[in-house]
Short mmCIF file of C-alpha atoms in Angstrom, two decimals:
data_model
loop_
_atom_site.label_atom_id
_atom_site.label_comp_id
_atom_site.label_asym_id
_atom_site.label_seq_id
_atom_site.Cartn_x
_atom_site.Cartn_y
_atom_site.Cartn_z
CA UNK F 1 176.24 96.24 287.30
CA UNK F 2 177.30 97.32 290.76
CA UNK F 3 180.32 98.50 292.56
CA UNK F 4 180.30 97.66 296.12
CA UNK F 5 183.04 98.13 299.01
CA UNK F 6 182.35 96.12 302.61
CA UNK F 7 184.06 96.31 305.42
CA UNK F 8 184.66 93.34 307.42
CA UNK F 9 183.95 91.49 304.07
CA UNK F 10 185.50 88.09 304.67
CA UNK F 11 183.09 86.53 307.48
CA UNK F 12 179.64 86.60 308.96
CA UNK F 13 176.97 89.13 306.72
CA UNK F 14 179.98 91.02 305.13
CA UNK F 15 180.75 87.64 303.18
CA UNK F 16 177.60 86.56 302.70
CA UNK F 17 176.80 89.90 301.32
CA UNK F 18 179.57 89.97 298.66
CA UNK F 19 178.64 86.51 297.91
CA UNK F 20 175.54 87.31 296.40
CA UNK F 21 176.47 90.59 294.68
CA UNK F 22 179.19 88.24 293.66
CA UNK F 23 176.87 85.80 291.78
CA UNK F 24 175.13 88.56 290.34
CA UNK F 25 178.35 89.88 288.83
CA UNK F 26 178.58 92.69 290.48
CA UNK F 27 182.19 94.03 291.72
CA UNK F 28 183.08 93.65 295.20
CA UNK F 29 185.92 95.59 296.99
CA UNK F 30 186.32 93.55 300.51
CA UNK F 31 188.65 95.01 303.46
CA UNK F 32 189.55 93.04 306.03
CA UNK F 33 192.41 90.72 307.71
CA UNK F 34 192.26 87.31 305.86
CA UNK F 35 192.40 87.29 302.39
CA UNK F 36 192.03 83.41 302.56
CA UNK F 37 188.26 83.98 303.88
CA UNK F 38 187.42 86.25 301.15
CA UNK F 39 184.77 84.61 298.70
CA UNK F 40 186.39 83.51 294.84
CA UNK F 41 186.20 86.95 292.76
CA UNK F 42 186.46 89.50 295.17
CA UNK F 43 189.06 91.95 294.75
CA UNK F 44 190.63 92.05 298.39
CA UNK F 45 192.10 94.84 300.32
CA UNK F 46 194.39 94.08 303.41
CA UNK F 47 193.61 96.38 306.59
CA UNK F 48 193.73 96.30 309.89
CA UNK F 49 190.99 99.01 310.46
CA UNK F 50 191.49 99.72 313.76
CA UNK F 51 194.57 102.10 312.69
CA UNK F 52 193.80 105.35 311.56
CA UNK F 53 196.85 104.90 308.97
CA UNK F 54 195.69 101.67 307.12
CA UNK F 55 191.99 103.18 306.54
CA UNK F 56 193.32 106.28 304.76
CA UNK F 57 195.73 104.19 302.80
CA UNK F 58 192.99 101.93 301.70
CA UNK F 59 190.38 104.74 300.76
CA UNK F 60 193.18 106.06 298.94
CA UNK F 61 193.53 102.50 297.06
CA UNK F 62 190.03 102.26 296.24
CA UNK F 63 189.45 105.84 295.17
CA UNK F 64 192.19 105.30 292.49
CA UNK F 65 190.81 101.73 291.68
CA UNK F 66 187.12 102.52 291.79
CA UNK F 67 186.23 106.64 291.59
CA UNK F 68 182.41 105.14 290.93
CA UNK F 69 181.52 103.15 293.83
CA UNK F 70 177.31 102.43 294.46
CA UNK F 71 177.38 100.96 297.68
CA UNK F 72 180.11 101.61 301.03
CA UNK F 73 178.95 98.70 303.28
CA UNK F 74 180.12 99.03 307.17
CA UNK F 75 180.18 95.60 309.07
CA UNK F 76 183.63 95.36 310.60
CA UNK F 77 183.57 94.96 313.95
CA UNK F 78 185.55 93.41 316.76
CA UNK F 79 184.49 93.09 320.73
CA UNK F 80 186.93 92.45 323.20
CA UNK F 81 186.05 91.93 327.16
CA UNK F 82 189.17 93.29 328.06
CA UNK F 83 190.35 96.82 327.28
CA UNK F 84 192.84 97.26 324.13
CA UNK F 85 194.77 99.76 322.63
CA UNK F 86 196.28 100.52 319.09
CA UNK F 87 199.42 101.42 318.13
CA UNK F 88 198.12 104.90 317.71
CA UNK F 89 197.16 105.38 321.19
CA UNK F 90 193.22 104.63 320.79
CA UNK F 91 190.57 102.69 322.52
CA UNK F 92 190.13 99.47 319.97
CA UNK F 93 186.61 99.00 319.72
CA UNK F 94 186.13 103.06 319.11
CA UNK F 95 188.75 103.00 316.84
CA UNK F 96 187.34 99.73 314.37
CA UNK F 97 184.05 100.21 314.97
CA UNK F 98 183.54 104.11 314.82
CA UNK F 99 186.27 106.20 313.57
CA UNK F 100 186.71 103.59 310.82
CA UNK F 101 183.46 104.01 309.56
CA UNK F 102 183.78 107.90 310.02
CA UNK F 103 186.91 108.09 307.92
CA UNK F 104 184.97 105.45 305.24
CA UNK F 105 182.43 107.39 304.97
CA UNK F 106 183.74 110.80 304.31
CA UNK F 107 186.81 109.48 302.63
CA UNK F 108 185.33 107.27 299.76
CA UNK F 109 184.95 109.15 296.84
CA UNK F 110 181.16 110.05 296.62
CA UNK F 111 179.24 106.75 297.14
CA UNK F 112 175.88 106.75 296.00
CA UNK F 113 174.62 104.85 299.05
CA UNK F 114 176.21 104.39 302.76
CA UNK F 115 175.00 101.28 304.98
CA UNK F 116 176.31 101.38 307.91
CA UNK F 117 175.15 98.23 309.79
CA UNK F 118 174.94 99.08 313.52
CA UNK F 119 172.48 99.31 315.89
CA UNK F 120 170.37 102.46 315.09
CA UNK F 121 168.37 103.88 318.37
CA UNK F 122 168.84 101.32 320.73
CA UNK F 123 168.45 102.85 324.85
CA UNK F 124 171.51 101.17 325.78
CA UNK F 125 174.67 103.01 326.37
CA UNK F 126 175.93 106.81 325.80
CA UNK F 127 178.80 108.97 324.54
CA UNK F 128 181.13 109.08 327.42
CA UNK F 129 182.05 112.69 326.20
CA UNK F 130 184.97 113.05 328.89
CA UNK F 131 185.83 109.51 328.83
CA UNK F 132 186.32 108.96 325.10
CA UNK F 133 188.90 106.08 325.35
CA UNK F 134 186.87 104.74 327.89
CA UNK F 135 190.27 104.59 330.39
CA UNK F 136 188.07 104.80 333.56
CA UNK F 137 185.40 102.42 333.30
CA UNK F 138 185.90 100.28 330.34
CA UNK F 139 183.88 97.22 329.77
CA UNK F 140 183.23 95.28 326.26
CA UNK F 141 179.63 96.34 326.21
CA UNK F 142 179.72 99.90 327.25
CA UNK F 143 182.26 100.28 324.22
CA UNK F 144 180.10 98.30 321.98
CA UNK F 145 177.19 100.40 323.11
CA UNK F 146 179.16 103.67 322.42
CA UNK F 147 180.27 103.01 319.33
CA UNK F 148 176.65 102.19 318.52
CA UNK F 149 175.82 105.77 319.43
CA UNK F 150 178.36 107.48 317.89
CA UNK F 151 177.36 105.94 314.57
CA UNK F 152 173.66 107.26 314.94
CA UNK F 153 175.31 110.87 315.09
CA UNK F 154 178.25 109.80 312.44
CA UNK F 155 175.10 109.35 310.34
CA UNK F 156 173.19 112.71 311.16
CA UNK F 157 176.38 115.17 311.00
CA UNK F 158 177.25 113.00 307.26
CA UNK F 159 173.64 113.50 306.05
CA UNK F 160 174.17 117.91 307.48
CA UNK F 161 177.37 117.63 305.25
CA UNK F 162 176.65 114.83 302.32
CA UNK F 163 173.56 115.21 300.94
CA UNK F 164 174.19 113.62 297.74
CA UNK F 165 175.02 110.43 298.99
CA UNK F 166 172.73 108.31 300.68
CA UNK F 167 173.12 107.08 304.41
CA UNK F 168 171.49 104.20 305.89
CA UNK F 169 171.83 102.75 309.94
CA UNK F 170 170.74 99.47 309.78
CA UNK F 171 170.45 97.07 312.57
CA UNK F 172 170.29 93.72 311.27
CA UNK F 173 168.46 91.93 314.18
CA UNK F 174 169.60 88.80 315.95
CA UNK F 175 171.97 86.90 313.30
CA UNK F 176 173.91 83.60 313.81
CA UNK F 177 177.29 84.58 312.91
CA UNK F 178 180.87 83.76 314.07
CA UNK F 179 180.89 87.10 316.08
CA UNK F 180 183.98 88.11 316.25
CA UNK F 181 185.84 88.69 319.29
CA UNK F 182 187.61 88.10 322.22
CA UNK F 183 185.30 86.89 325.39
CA UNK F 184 185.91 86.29 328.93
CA UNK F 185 183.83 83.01 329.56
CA UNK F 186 180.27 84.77 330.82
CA UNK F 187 180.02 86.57 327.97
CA UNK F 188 181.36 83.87 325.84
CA UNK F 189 178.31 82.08 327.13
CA UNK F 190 175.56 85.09 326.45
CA UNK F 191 177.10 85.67 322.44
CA UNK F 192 176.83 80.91 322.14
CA UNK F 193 173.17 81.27 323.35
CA UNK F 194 172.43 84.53 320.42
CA UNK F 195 173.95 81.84 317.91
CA UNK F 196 172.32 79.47 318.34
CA UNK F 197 168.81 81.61 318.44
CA UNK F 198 170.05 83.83 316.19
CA UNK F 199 168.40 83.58 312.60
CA UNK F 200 170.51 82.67 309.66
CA UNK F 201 173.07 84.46 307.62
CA UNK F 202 171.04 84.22 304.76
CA UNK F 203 167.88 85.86 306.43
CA UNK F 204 170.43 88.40 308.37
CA UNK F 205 171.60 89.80 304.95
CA UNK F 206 168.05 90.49 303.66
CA UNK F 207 167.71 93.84 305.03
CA UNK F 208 170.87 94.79 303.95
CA UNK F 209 170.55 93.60 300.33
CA UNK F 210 166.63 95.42 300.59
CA UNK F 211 168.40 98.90 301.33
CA UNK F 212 171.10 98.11 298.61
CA UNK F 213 168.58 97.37 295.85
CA UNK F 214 166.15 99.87 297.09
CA UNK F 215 167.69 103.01 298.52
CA UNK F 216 165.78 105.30 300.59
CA UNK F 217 165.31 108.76 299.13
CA UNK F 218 166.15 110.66 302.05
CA UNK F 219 169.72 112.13 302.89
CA UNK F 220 169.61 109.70 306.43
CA UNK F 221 167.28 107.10 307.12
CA UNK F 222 167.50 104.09 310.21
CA UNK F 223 165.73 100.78 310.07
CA UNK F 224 165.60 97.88 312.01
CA UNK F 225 165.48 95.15 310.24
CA UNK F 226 162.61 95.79 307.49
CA UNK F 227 161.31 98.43 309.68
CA UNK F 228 162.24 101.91 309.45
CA UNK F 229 162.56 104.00 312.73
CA UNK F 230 161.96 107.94 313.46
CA UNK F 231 164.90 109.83 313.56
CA UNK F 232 162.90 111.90 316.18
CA UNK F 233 164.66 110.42 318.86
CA UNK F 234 167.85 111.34 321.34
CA UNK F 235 170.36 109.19 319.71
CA UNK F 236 170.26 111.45 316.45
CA UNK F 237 170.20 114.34 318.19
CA UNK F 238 171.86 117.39 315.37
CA UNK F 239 174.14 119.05 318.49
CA UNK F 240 176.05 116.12 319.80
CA UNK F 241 176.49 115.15 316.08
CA UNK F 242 178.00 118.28 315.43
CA UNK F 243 179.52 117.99 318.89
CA UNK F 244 180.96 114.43 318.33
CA UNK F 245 181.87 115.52 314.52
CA UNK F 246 184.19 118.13 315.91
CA UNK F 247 186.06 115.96 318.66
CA UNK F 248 186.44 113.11 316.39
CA UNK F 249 188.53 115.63 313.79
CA UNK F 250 190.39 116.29 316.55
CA UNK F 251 191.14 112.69 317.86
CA UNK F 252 191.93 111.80 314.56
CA UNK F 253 194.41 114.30 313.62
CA UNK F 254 196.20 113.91 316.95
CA UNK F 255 196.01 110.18 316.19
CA UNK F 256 198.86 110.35 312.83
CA UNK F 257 200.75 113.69 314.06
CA UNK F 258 203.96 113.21 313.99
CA UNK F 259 204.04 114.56 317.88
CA UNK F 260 201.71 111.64 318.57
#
């Protein structure tokens, strides 16, 4: 028996994921916005995970609930075409889908395995180190594609800091999903045509549930799809990890002072 927590947990691969842990009868912890999406015997957290508030109040739930958890799964995600920001003065789509997963991961209570379902080594996009918030040039895809890359160095500076526990980037190829979001009609268009090519939920979640039931040994470890990837590459580079590890402390903590 299993102990899982996922993120974005009541749609897409997050749902189909607890699903089938679910009918194994496992326990699954799901976070998200819509408890009326979340699949018959999950336990079910409320969270907007954008704010830097509701993600320390949750890992403070589920540490209390469930100090043994196997698996932290990291799907929630959220594009938007036009640029948003939270309450706490952050860029939306760094705040969901990085610092979320940055204050899941080293806020849980000791997981035995991390999967954080991204896009591990892709070419596309950078760290805009003195544009953060993106406040210059924002566009839906250059934040998608930097929170992409921050994730590949969340994962290096955890694995420096967390050896005992796990840590997996997984990019779960091209899967037909309801990807959530909001779209300006072109790219509306683009995310139609990648569901209706995209391969089924079922088949998305396979990788996933392989890395689950099969955890790598090492501290860090990326795979795309089935295939594992070096980690001898620029997007896992140990300095800007370190670097980007340091800044996002910082953000963070400016995020819920009370000068803020």
């Amino acid at each position: 028996m299993k102990t899982l927590v996922i993120t974005g947990g009541t749609d897409g691969m997050g749902r189909a994921l607890a699903r089938t842990y679910l009918d194994r009868g496992d326990t699954v912890v799901i976070v998200g916005r819509d408890g009326r999406k979340a699949p018959h015997g999950a336990a079910f957290i409320a969270a907007d995970l954008s704010l830097i508030s509701e993600n320390r109040r949750v890992i403070k739930e589920i540490n209390a609930a469930y100090p043994a958890v196997d698996a932290l799964v990291l799907c929630a995600r959220y594009f938007r075409t036009h640029r948003f920001v939270t309450a706490e003065g952050l860029e939306g789509t760094f705040a969901l889908d990085y610092l979320s997963r940055f204050l899941f991961s080293y806020g849980l209570a000791d997981p035995g395995l991390i999967v954080n379902v991204s896009g591990p080594g892709q070419p596309d996009g950078r760290v805009h180190w003195d544009d953060l918030m993106l406040e210059r040039r924002y566009d839906g895809m250059t934040a998608q594609f930097q929170a992409g890359k921050a994730n590949d160095l969340l994962g290096v500076a955890f694995a420096a800091r967390r050896s005992r526990t796990r840590y997996v980037l997984l990019h779960p190829g091209s899967v037909s999903t309801s990807v959530a979001g909001e779209y300006d009609a072109a790219t509306l268009a683009h995310v139609a045509a990648l569901k209706r090519h995209g391969r089924p939920v079922e088949e998305g979640i396979k990788p996933i549930v392989a890395r689950i039931d099969d955890p790598p040994a090492d501290p860090l470890s990326a795979f795309v799809l089935e295939q594992r990837i070096s980690l001898d590459h620029p997007s896992f580079d140990p300095p800007a990890a370190a670097r980007l590890h340091e800044v996002t402390e910082e953000l963070i903590g400016a995020a819920t002072s009370p000068c803020s």
